[in-house]
Coordinates of C-alpha atoms and ligand atoms in Angstrom, one line a residue:
M1 CA -161.0 295.1 -148.5
R2 CA -159.2 295.9 -145.3
L3 CA -158.8 299.5 -143.9
E4 CA -155.7 299.9 -142.0
D5 CA -154.6 303.6 -142.4
P6 CA -154.8 305.0 -138.8
K7 CA -155.7 308.5 -140.1
L8 CA -158.6 307.1 -142.1
L9 CA -159.8 305.0 -139.1
A10 CA -159.7 308.1 -136.9
A11 CA -161.7 310.1 -139.4
L12 CA -164.3 307.4 -139.5
A13 CA -164.6 307.3 -135.7
E14 CA -165.0 311.1 -135.7
L15 CA -168.0 310.7 -138.1
G16 CA -169.5 308.2 -135.6
V17 CA -168.9 305.3 -138.0
E18 CA -168.2 301.9 -136.5
H19 CA -165.5 299.9 -138.3
R20 CA -166.1 296.2 -138.3
P21 CA -163.1 294.6 -140.0
D22 CA -163.2 291.3 -141.8
T23 CA -167.0 290.8 -141.7
A24 CA -168.1 287.6 -143.3
L25 CA -171.1 288.5 -145.6
A26 CA -172.2 284.8 -145.4
G27 CA -173.3 285.8 -141.9
E28 CA -175.1 288.9 -143.1
T29 CA -177.2 287.4 -145.9
S30 CA -180.2 285.2 -145.8
L31 CA -178.6 282.9 -148.4
G32 CA -175.6 282.4 -146.1
I33 CA -173.2 283.0 -149.0
G34 CA -170.5 285.7 -149.3
G35 CA -166.9 286.5 -148.7
T36 CA -165.3 289.0 -146.3
T37 CA -164.7 292.7 -146.2
D38 CA -164.8 295.6 -143.8
L39 CA -168.2 296.8 -142.8
L40 CA -168.9 300.4 -141.8
L41 CA -171.9 300.9 -139.6
I42 CA -173.3 304.4 -139.9
R43 CA -174.9 305.9 -136.8
R44 CA -175.7 309.4 -137.9
H45 CA -177.4 310.4 -141.2
D46 CA -175.8 313.9 -141.1
A47 CA -172.4 312.2 -141.3
I48 CA -173.2 310.5 -144.6
P49 CA -172.1 313.2 -147.1
D50 CA -168.7 313.6 -145.3
L51 CA -168.3 309.8 -145.1
L52 CA -169.0 309.3 -148.8
K53 CA -166.7 312.2 -149.8
L54 CA -164.0 310.7 -147.6
L55 CA -164.4 307.3 -149.3
D56 CA -164.4 308.8 -152.7
S57 CA -161.3 310.9 -152.0
Q58 CA -159.5 307.7 -151.0
H59 CA -160.9 305.8 -154.1
L60 CA -162.6 303.2 -151.8
P61 CA -165.5 301.5 -153.5
H62 CA -168.6 300.6 -151.4
K63 CA -172.0 298.9 -151.5
F64 CA -175.0 299.4 -149.3
L65 CA -176.3 296.5 -147.2
G66 CA -179.8 296.4 -145.8
G67 CA -180.9 293.1 -144.2
G68 CA -179.1 291.0 -146.9
S69 CA -182.3 289.1 -147.9
N70 CA -182.1 289.8 -151.6
L71 CA -178.3 289.3 -152.2
L72 CA -176.0 286.8 -153.7
V73 CA -172.5 287.8 -152.8
Q74 CA -169.2 286.5 -154.3
D75 CA -166.9 284.4 -152.1
G76 CA -163.4 285.3 -151.0
E77 CA -161.9 288.6 -150.2
L78 CA -164.2 291.3 -151.5
P79 CA -162.8 294.4 -153.2
W80 CA -165.3 296.9 -151.8
L81 CA -166.5 298.1 -148.4
V82 CA -170.0 297.5 -147.2
L83 CA -172.0 300.4 -145.6
Q84 CA -174.9 299.7 -143.4
L85 CA -177.2 302.0 -141.4
A86 CA -177.3 301.2 -137.6
R87 CA -180.8 300.6 -136.2
S88 CA -182.3 303.7 -134.5
E89 CA -184.9 303.9 -131.7
P90 CA -187.7 304.3 -132.2
E91 CA -187.8 302.8 -135.7
V92 CA -191.2 304.1 -136.5
T93 CA -193.2 307.1 -135.3
L94 CA -196.8 308.0 -136.3
E95 CA -198.4 311.3 -137.2
G96 CA -202.1 310.6 -138.1
H97 CA -202.0 308.4 -141.3
I98 CA -198.3 309.0 -141.8
A99 CA -195.7 306.6 -140.6
H100 CA -192.2 308.1 -140.3
V101 CA -189.9 305.1 -140.7
D102 CA -186.1 304.8 -140.5
A103 CA -184.5 303.0 -143.5
A104 CA -182.8 300.6 -141.1
A105 CA -186.1 299.5 -139.6
D106 CA -187.1 295.9 -139.9
L107 CA -189.9 295.7 -142.5
G108 CA -192.0 293.1 -140.7
R109 CA -191.8 295.0 -137.4
T110 CA -192.9 298.1 -139.2
V111 CA -195.9 296.4 -140.7
T112 CA -196.9 295.0 -137.3
F113 CA -196.4 298.3 -135.5
C114 CA -198.6 300.2 -138.1
A115 CA -201.2 297.4 -137.9
K116 CA -201.4 297.7 -134.1
N117 CA -202.2 301.4 -134.7
D118 CA -205.0 300.6 -137.2
L119 CA -202.9 301.5 -140.3
G120 CA -203.1 298.8 -143.0
G121 CA -202.3 298.3 -146.7
M122 CA -199.0 296.5 -146.1
E123 CA -200.4 293.1 -145.1
G124 CA -198.7 291.4 -148.0
L125 CA -195.2 292.5 -146.9
I126 CA -195.5 290.8 -143.5
G127 CA -193.3 287.8 -144.5
V128 CA -190.8 289.8 -146.6
P129 CA -187.5 289.8 -144.6
G130 CA -185.1 292.7 -144.6
T131 CA -185.1 296.5 -143.9
V132 CA -187.4 299.2 -145.0
G133 CA -184.5 300.8 -147.0
G134 CA -184.0 297.5 -148.9
A135 CA -187.8 297.3 -149.5
L136 CA -187.8 300.8 -151.0
R137 CA -184.8 300.2 -153.2
M138 CA -186.4 296.9 -154.5
N139 CA -190.0 298.1 -154.4
A140 CA -190.8 295.0 -152.4
G141 CA -194.2 293.6 -152.9
A142 CA -196.4 290.5 -152.6
Y143 CA -200.0 289.4 -153.0
G144 CA -201.0 292.3 -155.2
M145 CA -199.4 295.1 -153.2
Q146 CA -196.0 296.9 -153.3
I147 CA -194.4 299.4 -150.8
G148 CA -194.1 302.1 -153.4
T149 CA -197.9 302.7 -153.4
Y150 CA -197.7 304.1 -149.9
V151 CA -194.5 306.3 -150.3
R152 CA -195.2 309.9 -149.6
E153 CA -191.6 311.1 -149.2
V154 CA -188.1 309.6 -149.1
K155 CA -185.1 311.1 -147.3
L156 CA -182.0 309.9 -149.2
Y157 CA -178.4 310.7 -149.9
R158 CA -178.2 311.7 -153.6
A159 CA -174.9 310.4 -154.8
A160 CA -175.0 312.7 -158.0
E161 CA -175.6 315.9 -155.9
R162 CA -173.5 314.6 -153.0
R163 CA -176.1 315.7 -150.5
L164 CA -179.0 314.7 -148.4
E165 CA -182.4 315.3 -150.1
I166 CA -186.1 314.8 -149.5
L167 CA -187.8 313.4 -152.6
S168 CA -191.6 313.4 -152.8
G169 CA -193.2 310.1 -153.7
D170 CA -194.7 311.4 -157.0
R171 CA -191.2 312.1 -158.3
I172 CA -190.2 308.4 -157.8
S173 CA -191.2 305.7 -160.2
F174 CA -192.0 302.4 -158.5
E175 CA -192.4 299.5 -160.9
Y176 CA -192.3 295.7 -160.4
R177 CA -189.1 295.2 -158.4
H178 CA -187.7 298.3 -159.9
T179 CA -187.3 301.9 -158.8
S180 CA -186.0 305.1 -160.4
F181 CA -183.4 305.7 -157.7
A182 CA -179.8 306.0 -159.0
P183 CA -177.8 302.9 -158.1
D184 CA -175.6 304.7 -155.5
D185 CA -178.5 306.7 -153.8
M186 CA -178.8 305.7 -150.2
M187 CA -182.3 305.5 -148.6
L188 CA -182.3 307.0 -145.1
A189 CA -185.9 307.3 -144.1
V190 CA -189.4 307.3 -145.5
K191 CA -192.9 308.7 -144.8
L192 CA -195.6 306.1 -145.6
E193 CA -199.2 307.3 -146.0
L194 CA -201.3 304.3 -144.9
P195 CA -205.1 303.7 -145.0
S196 CA -207.0 303.4 -141.7
K197 CA -208.3 299.9 -141.0
P198 CA -209.4 298.2 -137.9
F199 CA -206.6 296.0 -136.4
K200 CA -208.7 292.9 -136.5
E201 CA -209.2 293.3 -140.3
I202 CA -205.5 293.9 -140.9
L203 CA -204.6 290.9 -138.7
Q204 CA -206.9 288.7 -140.8
G205 CA -205.1 289.9 -144.0
I206 CA -201.8 289.2 -142.4
R207 CA -202.9 285.6 -141.4
I208 CA -204.0 284.9 -144.9
C209 CA -200.7 286.1 -146.4
N210 CA -198.7 284.1 -143.8
E211 CA -200.6 281.0 -144.6
K212 CA -200.0 281.4 -148.3
R213 CA -196.3 281.8 -147.7
R214 CA -196.1 278.8 -145.4
A215 CA -197.9 276.7 -148.0
S216 CA -195.7 277.6 -150.9
Q217 CA -192.2 278.8 -149.8
P218 CA -189.3 276.9 -148.2
L219 CA -189.3 279.0 -145.1
G220 CA -186.6 278.1 -142.6
Q221 CA -184.2 277.3 -145.4
K222 CA -181.5 279.7 -146.6
S223 CA -182.7 281.6 -149.6
A224 CA -183.0 285.1 -151.1
G225 CA -186.6 284.8 -152.0
C226 CA -187.4 284.6 -155.8
I227 CA -184.3 284.3 -157.9
F228 CA -185.9 285.6 -161.1
K229 CA -188.5 288.2 -161.8
N230 CA -191.8 287.0 -163.3
P231 CA -191.8 288.0 -167.0
S232 CA -194.9 289.9 -168.1
G233 CA -197.9 287.6 -168.1
A234 CA -195.9 284.5 -166.9
S235 CA -194.6 282.9 -163.8
A236 CA -190.9 282.1 -163.6
G237 CA -191.6 279.5 -160.9
R238 CA -194.2 277.7 -163.0
M239 CA -191.9 277.5 -166.1
I240 CA -189.0 276.1 -164.0
D241 CA -191.4 273.6 -162.3
E242 CA -192.8 272.5 -165.7
L243 CA -189.3 271.7 -166.8
G244 CA -189.0 269.3 -163.9
L245 CA -186.1 271.3 -162.4
K246 CA -187.3 271.3 -158.7
G247 CA -184.6 269.6 -156.7
L248 CA -181.9 270.2 -159.3
S249 CA -178.6 270.9 -157.5
V250 CA -175.1 272.2 -158.1
G251 CA -173.1 271.4 -155.0
D252 CA -175.3 272.5 -152.1
A253 CA -177.2 275.1 -154.2
R254 CA -180.6 273.6 -155.0
V255 CA -183.8 274.6 -156.7
S256 CA -186.3 274.3 -153.9
N257 CA -188.7 271.4 -154.0
R258 CA -191.4 273.6 -152.6
H259 CA -191.1 276.7 -154.8
A260 CA -189.2 276.4 -158.1
N261 CA -188.2 280.1 -158.1
F262 CA -186.6 279.8 -154.7
F263 CA -183.0 278.5 -154.8
V264 CA -181.7 277.4 -151.4
N265 CA -178.4 276.9 -149.9
A266 CA -178.8 273.4 -148.5
G267 CA -175.5 273.3 -146.7
R268 CA -172.2 274.9 -147.7
A269 CA -173.1 276.2 -151.2
S270 CA -170.6 278.6 -152.7
A271 CA -171.5 281.7 -154.8
A272 CA -170.1 279.8 -157.8
D273 CA -172.5 276.9 -157.1
M274 CA -175.4 279.2 -156.9
L275 CA -174.4 281.1 -160.0
S276 CA -173.9 278.0 -162.0
L277 CA -177.4 276.7 -161.0
I278 CA -178.9 280.1 -161.9
A279 CA -177.2 280.1 -165.3
H280 CA -178.3 276.5 -166.0
V281 CA -182.0 277.1 -165.1
R282 CA -182.0 280.3 -167.2
E283 CA -180.6 278.6 -170.2
R284 CA -183.2 275.7 -169.9
V285 CA -186.1 278.2 -169.6
A286 CA -184.8 280.2 -172.6
K287 CA -184.5 277.1 -174.7
A288 CA -187.9 275.8 -173.8
F289 CA -190.0 279.0 -173.6
G290 CA -187.9 281.5 -175.6
I291 CA -187.9 283.8 -172.5
T292 CA -184.7 285.1 -170.9
L293 CA -185.4 285.4 -167.2
E294 CA -184.2 288.5 -165.4
H295 CA -182.6 288.3 -162.0
E296 CA -184.6 289.5 -159.1
V297 CA -181.8 288.7 -156.7
V298 CA -179.1 291.4 -156.6
L299 CA -175.7 290.0 -157.6
W300 CA -172.6 291.4 -155.8
L301 CA -169.9 289.9 -158.0
V302 CA -166.2 290.8 -158.4
Ligands
FAD401 C1 -187.9 283.9 -147.6 C2 -187.9 285.2 -148.4 C3 -189.1 285.7 -148.9 C4 -189.1 286.8 -149.7 N1 -190.3 287.3 -150.2 C5 -190.3 288.4 -151.0 C6 -191.5 288.9 -151.5 O1 -192.6 288.3 -151.3 N2 -191.5 290.1 -152.2 C7 -190.4 290.8 -152.4 O2 -190.4 291.8 -153.0 N3 -189.2 290.3 -151.9 C8 -189.1 289.2 -151.2 N4 -187.9 288.7 -150.8 C9 -186.6 289.4 -151.1 C10 -186.2 290.5 -150.1 O3 -186.7 290.1 -148.8 C11 -186.7 291.9 -150.5 O4 -186.1 292.3 -151.7 C12 -186.2 292.9 -149.4 O5 -187.0 294.1 -149.6 C13 -184.7 293.3 -149.4 O6 -184.5 294.1 -148.3 P1 -183.0 294.0 -147.6 O7 -183.0 295.1 -146.5 O8 -182.7 292.7 -147.1 O9 -182.1 294.4 -148.8 P2 -180.6 293.8 -149.2 O10 -180.8 292.4 -149.6 O11 -179.7 294.1 -148.1 O12 -180.3 294.7 -150.4 C14 -181.1 294.6 -151.6 C15 -180.7 295.8 -152.5 O13 -181.1 297.0 -151.9 C16 -180.0 297.9 -151.7 N5 -180.2 298.5 -150.4 C17 -180.4 298.0 -149.2 N6 -180.6 298.9 -148.3 C18 -180.4 300.1 -148.9 C19 -180.5 301.5 -148.5 N7 -180.7 301.9 -147.2 N8 -180.2 302.4 -149.4 C20 -180.0 302.1 -150.7 N9 -179.9 300.8 -151.2 C21 -180.2 299.9 -150.3 C22 -178.8 297.0 -151.7 O14 -177.6 297.7 -152.0 C23 -179.2 296.0 -152.7 O15 -179.0 296.5 -154.0 C24 -187.9 287.5 -150.0 C25 -186.7 287.1 -149.5 C26 -186.7 285.9 -148.7 C27 -185.3 285.4 -148.1

């Protein structure tokens, strides 16, 4: 989608929004797949209600991009704009046990910053790429922990009410890779309440998680993490592995040889290649185990 109306572009500039025309989402996603559209970089939270009203009034559809590490995006020209929060400085500030974190903050840096200040709990998230906003939306988790456990309060743009709101953690349901936020709510900031732990102890936990990741995941290859959620009481990766599907390819889209639930872009995979591989694996698992796997990766399809 290309914005060309000079009046609209001037209104965006007035709201402090940076217009980045023809942005290739292949360059913004960890899978390295995705077509082009205009990206709007938001620099001020207080401008968001007016920005979204403006886009709605012009019937301009949009999607929110965090770090792009859990997305499979369609190729070609995309029929929606992409909104992204600009990084702010400082990304994290501390008040006792509470970390105030901007949604655009890098998740790994946030975990490290808190660790250096003797605040732990999030060791398992150290290797999860992306932003804190994306982690909140997905309720990112690993090695027995999830970010939702520590959420005291979220500042967000509530699409239904068309305004900024502060939501206390006990009013949000955080489940396995699922949250009760509405699909078009936009996370802006979060207060995390973290347990005190000596830095050395946190570091030890981080090292253990890093080692587990290095031993089991195709780090350094283009992926979006796990493609499927684990069904209750089962492992999607184990089922795919048992079917001998590691290494299976459609074009350059490939089931990782290292972790059967990671599908990698081994070169110039298209969205169609990846989708076809996902559909094939899903069908094989359904036939063999009678289980229909649910996507963990978020699909942005036309
Ligand atoms: C190598 C690798 C390992 C991974 N390991 C794990 C793991 O162990 N555990 C795990 O849970 N995940 C894992 N992931 C997946 C991914 O990193 C997480 O889901 C991450 O939290 C997504 O954050 P993001 O900022 O990149 O979100 P994006 O991919 O940009 O977006 C994901 C979803 O969140 C929405 N979103 C993003 N930001 C906002 C916002 N501010 N407001 C509203 N909605 C927003 C998007 O619209 C989209 O629906 C892994 C991915 C990779 C590549």
